[in-house]
PDB file of C-alpha atoms in Angstrom:
ATOM      1  CA  MET A 204      14.669 -13.989   6.894  1.00  0.00           C
ATOM      2  CA  LYS A 205      15.410 -17.264   5.138  1.00  0.00           C
ATOM      3  CA  LYS A 206      12.488 -18.566   6.316  1.00  0.00           C
ATOM      4  CA  ILE A 207      10.366 -15.658   5.054  1.00  0.00           C
ATOM      5  CA  SER A 208      12.252 -15.530   1.651  1.00  0.00           C
ATOM      6  CA  LEU A 209      11.439 -19.577   0.684  1.00  0.00           C
ATOM      7  CA  LEU A 210       7.759 -18.561   1.643  1.00  0.00           C
ATOM      8  CA  PHE A 211       7.440 -15.777  -0.411  1.00  0.00           C
ATOM      9  CA  LEU A 212       9.182 -17.760  -3.144  1.00  0.00           C
ATOM     10  CA  LEU A 213       6.644 -20.406  -2.964  1.00  0.00           C
ATOM     11  CA  LEU A 214       3.761 -18.350  -2.406  1.00  0.00           C
ATOM     12  CA  TRP A 215       5.333 -16.286  -5.794  1.00  0.00           C
ATOM     13  CA  ALA A 216       4.942 -19.443  -7.786  1.00  0.00           C
ATOM     14  CA  LEU A 217       1.381 -20.174  -6.708  1.00  0.00           C
ATOM     15  CA  PHE A 218      -0.506 -16.895  -6.933  1.00  0.00           C
ATOM     16  CA  PRO A 219      -0.497 -16.560 -10.622  1.00  0.00           C
ATOM     17  CA  ALA A 220      -1.953 -19.823 -11.185  1.00  0.00           C
ATOM     18  CA  SER A 221      -4.631 -19.043  -8.423  1.00  0.00           C
ATOM     19  CA  ALA A 222      -4.960 -15.756  -9.442  1.00  0.00           C
ATOM     20  CA  GLN A 223      -6.488 -17.051 -12.990  1.00  0.00           C
ATOM     21  CA  LYS A 224      -9.018 -19.575 -11.191  1.00  0.00           C
ATOM     22  CA  LYS A 225     -11.083 -16.720 -10.062  1.00  0.00           C
ATOM     23  CA  SER A 226     -11.293 -18.058  -6.499  1.00  0.00           C
ATOM     24  CA  LYS A 227     -14.550 -17.049  -4.777  1.00  0.00           C
ATOM     25  CA  LYS A 228     -12.532 -16.104  -1.617  1.00  0.00           C
ATOM     26  CA  ASP A 229      -9.942 -13.514  -1.122  1.00  0.00           C
ATOM     27  CA  TYR A 230      -7.486 -11.955   1.519  1.00  0.00           C
ATOM     28  CA  LEU A 231      -8.659  -9.423   3.845  1.00  0.00           C
ATOM     29  CA  ILE A 232      -5.866  -7.457   5.287  1.00  0.00           C
ATOM     30  CA  THR A 233      -6.350  -5.808   8.806  1.00  0.00           C
ATOM     31  CA  ILE A 234      -3.881  -2.903   9.592  1.00  0.00           C
ATOM     32  CA  SER A 235      -4.587  -1.853  13.585  1.00  0.00           C
ATOM     33  CA  THR A 236      -3.147   1.137  15.275  1.00  0.00           C
ATOM     34  CA  GLU A 237      -3.787   3.087  18.333  1.00  0.00           C
ATOM     35  CA  PHE A 238      -6.011   5.286  15.927  1.00  0.00           C
ATOM     36  CA  GLY A 239      -8.063   2.993  14.493  1.00  0.00           C
ATOM     37  CA  THR A 240      -8.156   0.062  12.330  1.00  0.00           C
ATOM     38  CA  MET A 241      -8.114   0.014   8.273  1.00  0.00           C
ATOM     39  CA  TYR A 242      -9.130  -3.299   6.349  1.00  0.00           C
ATOM     40  CA  ALA A 243      -7.576  -3.578   2.917  1.00  0.00           C
ATOM     41  CA  ILE A 244      -7.533  -5.854   0.026  1.00  0.00           C
ATOM     42  CA  LEU A 245      -4.848  -6.742  -2.356  1.00  0.00           C
ATOM     43  CA  TYR A 246      -5.038  -6.949  -6.297  1.00  0.00           C
ATOM     44  CA  ASP A 247      -4.762 -10.376  -8.346  1.00  0.00           C
ATOM     45  CA  GLN A 248      -3.070  -7.863 -11.040  1.00  0.00           C
ATOM     46  CA  THR A 249      -0.071  -7.700  -8.944  1.00  0.00           C
ATOM     47  CA  PRO A 250       0.499 -11.532  -7.900  1.00  0.00           C
ATOM     48  CA  LYS A 251       4.029 -11.128  -6.538  1.00  0.00           C
ATOM     49  CA  HIS A 252       3.319  -8.170  -4.495  1.00  0.00           C
ATOM     50  CA  LYS A 253       0.352  -9.811  -3.090  1.00  0.00           C
ATOM     51  CA  ALA A 254       2.134 -13.196  -2.275  1.00  0.00           C
ATOM     52  CA  ASN A 255       4.965 -11.342  -0.973  1.00  0.00           C
ATOM     53  CA  PHE A 256       2.869  -9.149   1.587  1.00  0.00           C
ATOM     54  CA  ILE A 257       0.940 -12.026   2.601  1.00  0.00           C
ATOM     55  CA  ALA A 258       3.915 -14.001   3.336  1.00  0.00           C
ATOM     56  CA  LEU A 259       5.436 -11.440   5.731  1.00  0.00           C
ATOM     57  CA  ALA A 260       2.061 -10.585   7.212  1.00  0.00           C
ATOM     58  CA  ASP A 261       1.581 -14.528   7.951  1.00  0.00           C
ATOM     59  CA  THR A 262       4.874 -14.544   9.701  1.00  0.00           C
ATOM     60  CA  GLY A 263       4.119 -11.606  11.935  1.00  0.00           C
ATOM     61  CA  PHE A 264       6.800  -9.582  10.354  1.00  0.00           C
ATOM     62  CA  TYR A 265       4.822  -6.390  10.349  1.00  0.00           C
ATOM     63  CA  ASN A 266       3.521  -6.638  14.001  1.00  0.00           C
ATOM     64  CA  GLY A 267       5.556  -3.814  16.056  1.00  0.00           C
ATOM     65  CA  THR A 268       6.547  -1.781  12.925  1.00  0.00           C
ATOM     66  CA  LEU A 269       6.193   1.575  12.696  1.00  0.00           C
ATOM     67  CA  PHE A 270       4.475   3.989  10.463  1.00  0.00           C
ATOM     68  CA  HIS A 271       7.938   5.552  10.557  1.00  0.00           C
ATOM     69  CA  ARG A 272       7.308   8.686   7.614  1.00  0.00           C
ATOM     70  CA  ILE A 273       3.897  10.650   7.429  1.00  0.00           C
ATOM     71  CA  ILE A 274       3.500  13.443   5.387  1.00  0.00           C
ATOM     72  CA  GLU A 275       0.058  15.188   5.215  1.00  0.00           C
ATOM     73  CA  ASN A 276      -1.591  15.247   2.046  1.00  0.00           C
ATOM     74  CA  PHE A 277       0.827  12.902   0.638  1.00  0.00           C
ATOM     75  CA  MET A 278       1.109   9.162   2.153  1.00  0.00           C
ATOM     76  CA  ILE A 279       2.264   7.350   5.198  1.00  0.00           C
ATOM     77  CA  GLN A 280       4.851   4.893   5.049  1.00  0.00           C
ATOM     78  CA  GLY A 281       5.959   1.851   6.924  1.00  0.00           C
ATOM     79  CA  GLY A 282       7.334  -1.764   6.976  1.00  0.00           C
ATOM     80  CA  ASP A 283      10.737  -0.933   8.118  1.00  0.00           C
ATOM     81  CA  PRO A 284      12.017  -3.836  10.111  1.00  0.00           C
ATOM     82  CA  THR A 285      14.378  -1.869  12.038  1.00  0.00           C
ATOM     83  CA  SER A 286      11.592   0.490  13.343  1.00  0.00           C
ATOM     84  CA  LYS A 287      10.436  -2.276  15.618  1.00  0.00           C
ATOM     85  CA  LYS A 288      13.588  -1.358  18.287  1.00  0.00           C
ATOM     86  CA  ALA A 289      13.983   2.177  17.072  1.00  0.00           C
ATOM     87  CA  LYS A 290      14.993   4.892  19.571  1.00  0.00           C
ATOM     88  CA  PRO A 291      13.546   8.374  19.520  1.00  0.00           C
ATOM     89  CA  GLY A 292      15.476  10.239  16.918  1.00  0.00           C
ATOM     90  CA  ASP A 293      16.615   7.416  14.849  1.00  0.00           C
ATOM     91  CA  MET A 294      16.749   7.864  11.302  1.00  0.00           C
ATOM     92  CA  LEU A 295      14.297   4.994   9.720  1.00  0.00           C
ATOM     93  CA  GLY A 296      13.347   4.058   6.236  1.00  0.00           C
ATOM     94  CA  GLY A 297      16.620   2.001   5.390  1.00  0.00           C
ATOM     95  CA  GLY A 298      15.489  -1.497   6.691  1.00  0.00           C
ATOM     96  CA  ASP A 299      14.680  -4.032   4.445  1.00  0.00           C
ATOM     97  CA  VAL A 300      14.643  -8.135   3.912  1.00  0.00           C
ATOM     98  CA  GLY A 301      17.265  -8.820   1.291  1.00  0.00           C
ATOM     99  CA  TYR A 302      15.371  -8.993  -1.897  1.00  0.00           C
ATOM    100  CA  LYS A 303      12.995  -6.780  -4.285  1.00  0.00           C
ATOM    101  CA  VAL A 304       9.948  -7.432  -5.812  1.00  0.00           C
ATOM    102  CA  PRO A 305       9.781  -6.966  -9.363  1.00  0.00           C
ATOM    103  CA  ALA A 306       7.731  -4.051 -10.894  1.00  0.00           C
ATOM    104  CA  GLU A 307       4.203  -4.956 -11.741  1.00  0.00           C
ATOM    105  CA  PHE A 308       2.888  -1.876 -13.369  1.00  0.00           C
ATOM    106  CA  SER A 309      -0.899  -1.452 -14.519  1.00  0.00           C
ATOM    107  CA  ALA A 310      -2.628   1.001 -16.402  1.00  0.00           C
ATOM    108  CA  THR A 311      -6.041   0.077 -14.156  1.00  0.00           C
ATOM    109  CA  LEU A 312      -4.391   0.482 -11.090  1.00  0.00           C
ATOM    110  CA  PHE A 313      -3.397   4.116  -9.637  1.00  0.00           C
ATOM    111  CA  HIS A 314      -2.418   6.338  -6.719  1.00  0.00           C
ATOM    112  CA  LYS A 315      -6.185   7.004  -5.752  1.00  0.00           C
ATOM    113  CA  LYS A 316      -6.509   7.938  -1.767  1.00  0.00           C
ATOM    114  CA  GLY A 317      -6.349   4.756  -0.036  1.00  0.00           C
ATOM    115  CA  ALA A 318      -4.074   2.851  -2.603  1.00  0.00           C
ATOM    116  CA  LEU A 319      -1.654   0.467  -1.062  1.00  0.00           C
ATOM    117  CA  ALA A 320       1.702   0.725  -2.850  1.00  0.00           C
ATOM    118  CA  ALA A 321       5.338  -0.455  -2.659  1.00  0.00           C
ATOM    119  CA  ALA A 322       8.126   1.646  -1.691  1.00  0.00           C
ATOM    120  CA  ARG A 323      11.217   1.703  -3.343  1.00  0.00           C
ATOM    121  CA  ASP A 324      14.742   2.776  -3.975  1.00  0.00           C
ATOM    122  CA  ASN A 325      16.049   4.523  -7.167  1.00  0.00           C
ATOM    123  CA  ASN A 326      16.790   1.218  -8.750  1.00  0.00           C
ATOM    124  CA  PRO A 327      16.550   1.631 -12.882  1.00  0.00           C
ATOM    125  CA  GLU A 328      14.195  -1.461 -12.806  1.00  0.00           C
ATOM    126  CA  LYS A 329      11.773   0.452 -10.257  1.00  0.00           C
ATOM    127  CA  ALA A 330      11.545  -3.101  -8.292  1.00  0.00           C
ATOM    128  CA  SER A 331       9.948  -2.834  -5.079  1.00  0.00           C
ATOM    129  CA  SER A 332      11.225  -2.741  -1.652  1.00  0.00           C
ATOM    130  CA  GLY A 333      10.838  -6.296  -0.034  1.00  0.00           C
ATOM    131  CA  CYS A 334       8.676  -5.201   3.090  1.00  0.00           C
ATOM    132  CA  GLN A 335       8.255  -1.455   2.888  1.00  0.00           C
ATOM    133  CA  PHE A 336       4.907  -0.113   1.752  1.00  0.00           C
ATOM    134  CA  TYR A 337       2.908   3.223   2.003  1.00  0.00           C
ATOM    135  CA  ILE A 338      -0.606   4.360   1.737  1.00  0.00           C
ATOM    136  CA  VAL A 339      -1.957   7.183  -0.208  1.00  0.00           C
ATOM    137  CA  GLN A 340      -3.660  10.246   1.367  1.00  0.00           C
ATOM    138  CA  GLY A 341      -2.938  12.691  -1.408  1.00  0.00           C
ATOM    139  CA  LYS A 342      -5.068  15.557  -2.403  1.00  0.00           C
ATOM    140  CA  LYS A 343      -8.097  16.366  -4.447  1.00  0.00           C
ATOM    141  CA  PHE A 344      -7.169  17.816  -8.007  1.00  0.00           C
ATOM    142  CA  THR A 345      -8.946  19.987 -10.470  1.00  0.00           C
ATOM    143  CA  ASP A 346      -9.142  19.518 -14.209  1.00  0.00           C
ATOM    144  CA  GLN A 347      -6.271  22.085 -14.900  1.00  0.00           C
ATOM    145  CA  GLU A 348      -4.044  20.499 -11.947  1.00  0.00           C
ATOM    146  CA  LEU A 349      -4.496  16.943 -13.856  1.00  0.00           C
ATOM    147  CA  ALA A 350      -4.020  18.395 -17.303  1.00  0.00           C
ATOM    148  CA  THR A 351      -0.494  19.515 -15.973  1.00  0.00           C
ATOM    149  CA  GLN A 352       0.272  16.097 -14.587  1.00  0.00           C
ATOM    150  CA  GLU A 353      -0.534  14.408 -17.441  1.00  0.00           C
ATOM    151  CA  ARG A 354       1.675  16.768 -19.621  1.00  0.00           C
ATOM    152  CA  ARG A 355       4.499  16.352 -17.043  1.00  0.00           C
ATOM    153  CA  ALA A 356       4.142  12.354 -16.982  1.00  0.00           C
ATOM    154  CA  GLY A 357       3.550  12.318 -20.756  1.00  0.00           C
ATOM    155  CA  ARG A 358       0.428   9.757 -20.082  1.00  0.00           C
ATOM    156  CA  THR A 359      -3.216  10.070 -20.287  1.00  0.00           C
ATOM    157  CA  LEU A 360      -5.682   9.593 -17.642  1.00  0.00           C
ATOM    158  CA  THR A 361      -8.975   7.959 -18.360  1.00  0.00           C
ATOM    159  CA  ASP A 362     -12.243   9.547 -17.473  1.00  0.00           C
ATOM    160  CA  SER A 363     -13.040   7.357 -14.349  1.00  0.00           C
ATOM    161  CA  GLN A 364      -9.644   8.202 -12.809  1.00  0.00           C
ATOM    162  CA  LYS A 365      -9.555  11.621 -13.303  1.00  0.00           C
ATOM    163  CA  GLN A 366     -12.879  11.775 -11.397  1.00  0.00           C
ATOM    164  CA  VAL A 367     -11.572   9.450  -8.805  1.00  0.00           C
ATOM    165  CA  TYR A 368      -8.743  12.290  -8.453  1.00  0.00           C
ATOM    166  CA  LYS A 369     -11.273  15.092  -8.604  1.00  0.00           C
ATOM    167  CA  THR A 370     -13.632  13.865  -5.618  1.00  0.00           C
ATOM    168  CA  LEU A 371     -11.604  11.196  -3.557  1.00  0.00           C
ATOM    169  CA  GLY A 372      -8.314  12.501  -4.247  1.00  0.00           C
ATOM    170  CA  GLY A 373      -4.743  10.661  -4.511  1.00  0.00           C
ATOM    171  CA  THR A 374      -1.114  11.304  -5.743  1.00  0.00           C
ATOM    172  CA  PRO A 375      -1.479  11.004  -9.640  1.00  0.00           C
ATOM    173  CA  HIS A 376       2.434  11.874 -10.132  1.00  0.00           C
ATOM    174  CA  LEU A 377       3.473   8.545  -8.620  1.00  0.00           C
ATOM    175  CA  ASP A 378       1.361   6.626 -11.219  1.00  0.00           C
ATOM    176  CA  GLY A 379       3.654   4.510 -13.586  1.00  0.00           C
ATOM    177  CA  ASN A 380       6.538   4.961 -11.028  1.00  0.00           C
ATOM    178  CA  TYR A 381       5.574   2.956  -7.926  1.00  0.00           C
ATOM    179  CA  THR A 382       3.584  -0.424  -7.796  1.00  0.00           C
ATOM    180  CA  VAL A 383       0.164  -0.172  -6.745  1.00  0.00           C
ATOM    181  CA  PHE A 384      -0.850  -3.371  -5.516  1.00  0.00           C
ATOM    182  CA  GLY A 385      -3.738  -3.044  -3.073  1.00  0.00           C
ATOM    183  CA  GLU A 386      -6.396  -0.399  -1.553  1.00  0.00           C
ATOM    184  CA  VAL A 387      -7.830   0.417   1.646  1.00  0.00           C
ATOM    185  CA  ILE A 388     -11.734  -0.200   1.706  1.00  0.00           C
ATOM    186  CA  GLN A 389     -12.390   0.863   5.160  1.00  0.00           C
ATOM    187  CA  GLY A 390     -10.633   3.130   7.606  1.00  0.00           C
ATOM    188  CA  LEU A 391      -9.688   6.174   5.673  1.00  0.00           C
ATOM    189  CA  ASP A 392     -10.530   8.403   8.483  1.00  0.00           C
ATOM    190  CA  VAL A 393      -7.783   6.264  10.375  1.00  0.00           C
ATOM    191  CA  LEU A 394      -5.439   7.085   7.496  1.00  0.00           C
ATOM    192  CA  ASP A 395      -6.396  11.105   7.841  1.00  0.00           C
ATOM    193  CA  THR A 396      -6.071  10.730  11.532  1.00  0.00           C
ATOM    194  CA  ILE A 397      -2.279   9.305  11.088  1.00  0.00           C
ATOM    195  CA  ALA A 398      -1.233  11.717   8.574  1.00  0.00           C
ATOM    196  CA  LYS A 399      -1.892  14.901  10.380  1.00  0.00           C
ATOM    197  CA  GLN A 400       0.071  13.864  13.872  1.00  0.00           C
ATOM    198  CA  PRO A 401       3.163  15.948  14.413  1.00  0.00           C
ATOM    199  CA  ARG A 402       6.471  14.934  12.918  1.00  0.00           C
ATOM    200  CA  ASN A 403      10.010  15.904  13.008  1.00  0.00           C
ATOM    201  CA  ASP A 404      12.124  17.485  10.250  1.00  0.00           C
ATOM    202  CA  LYS A 405      12.771  13.842   8.923  1.00  0.00           C
ATOM    203  CA  ASP A 406       8.860  13.161   8.468  1.00  0.00           C
ATOM    204  CA  ARG A 407       9.134  10.753  11.507  1.00  0.00           C
ATOM    205  CA  PRO A 408       5.907  11.105  13.890  1.00  0.00           C
ATOM    206  CA  GLN A 409       7.000  12.523  17.240  1.00  0.00           C
ATOM    207  CA  LYS A 410       5.045   9.956  18.715  1.00  0.00           C
ATOM    208  CA  ASP A 411       5.688   6.113  17.704  1.00  0.00           C
ATOM    209  CA  ILE A 412       2.492   4.751  15.582  1.00  0.00           C
ATOM    210  CA  ALA A 413       3.081   1.137  15.772  1.00  0.00           C
ATOM    211  CA  MET A 414       0.973  -1.296  13.629  1.00  0.00           C
ATOM    212  CA  GLN A 415      -0.419  -5.066  14.039  1.00  0.00           C
ATOM    213  CA  ILE A 416      -1.367  -6.536  10.448  1.00  0.00           C
ATOM    214  CA  LYS A 417      -3.481  -9.765  10.359  1.00  0.00           C
ATOM    215  CA  VAL A 418      -4.282 -11.705   6.926  1.00  0.00           C
ATOM    216  CA  GLU A 419      -7.734 -13.746   6.856  1.00  0.00           C
ATOM    217  CA  LYS A 420      -8.914 -15.425   4.079  1.00  0.00           C
ATOM    218  CA  LEU A 421     -12.893 -14.836   3.476  1.00  0.00           C
ATOM    219  CA  LYS A 422     -15.495 -15.192   0.977  1.00  0.00           C
ATOM    220  CA  LYS A 423     -15.758 -12.318  -1.698  1.00  0.00           C
ATOM    221  CA  LYS A 424     -19.262 -12.080  -0.799  1.00  0.00           C
ATOM    222  CA  LYS A 425     -18.672 -11.354   2.544  1.00  0.00           C
ATOM    223  CA  ILE A 426     -16.028  -9.002   2.027  1.00  0.00           C
ATOM    224  CA  THR A 427     -18.666  -7.260  -0.469  1.00  0.00           C
ATOM    225  CA  LYS A 428     -21.235  -7.490   1.878  1.00  0.00           C
ATOM    226  CA  LYS A 429     -19.330  -6.045   5.050  1.00  0.00           C
ATOM    227  CA  PHE A 430     -16.926  -3.199   3.217  1.00  0.00           C
ATOM    228  CA  GLY A 431     -18.901  -2.584  -0.113  1.00  0.00           C
ATOM    229  CA  TYR A 432     -15.700  -3.533  -2.189  1.00  0.00           C
ATOM    230  CA  THR A 433     -17.129  -4.736  -5.353  1.00  0.00           C
ATOM    231  CA  TYR A 434     -15.072  -7.190  -7.309  1.00  0.00           C
ATOM    232  CA  GLU A 435     -14.658  -7.181 -11.107  1.00  0.00           C
TER     233      GLU A 435
END
C-alpha cells in the first residue's frame, strides 16, 4: 500500500492546481461487472477524492474487488480490498488502505441517483475511507417527503435539487454527511440490476459481484458527445 499512498499524495498535491486551469480533458471511469458497465466522471470540486480514486484505479487496486453490500432503493457499496479473496459468508466492509481522505462537502453536490460517494466510519471529522465507495440508487420523493427531510437535516434543498429527487430519485438524508465526488453518467440500469440481486442478512450478495475499474483521459467534448454529460 506504500506505493499507492505515495502516488495519492503526489496527485493530491497536483489536482487542486490542475483543476483551476479548466483542462479540456477529464477522466472517464469505467466500472465493469457481469451485469454490464457503468461509466462515471469525478468532480473537480472534490480534488482530494478525485486524485485518490484515480491513483487507486490506475494501480488496478479495485480490479477483482466486490460490491459487497447492496440494498435496493438505497445504494451499492464496494472497494473493500479484503473482498478479493473473500469466502462465502465472510463478513466484509472492514478492509481499508491505512489512511482517510478529508471530507469535501459542497452544497451543489448531492446524493441523486447515480451519485458516486465515499464510505466512512463514525469519525467526528466525517473523513472518508481511503478506498471504499458507494453508488446511490435511492428512490423518488414527494414534496411532502422532501420537506420532512429538510426539517430533520436542518437545511434547505434548492428547487433544482428537489426536482431531481422527485424525478430521478436519490438519498437526501445522506447530504452533508458523506462526500459525493462523482456520478454515473451512463449505466444506471446496471446499478438497478445489481441493487436487486439476492442478498444475505448482512446485505452481502449471495453471488459475488466483482468489478473491474479502468481510468481513461479523454477530451471533455468527446465525453459530452458520447454520454450527454454537460460540463459547467
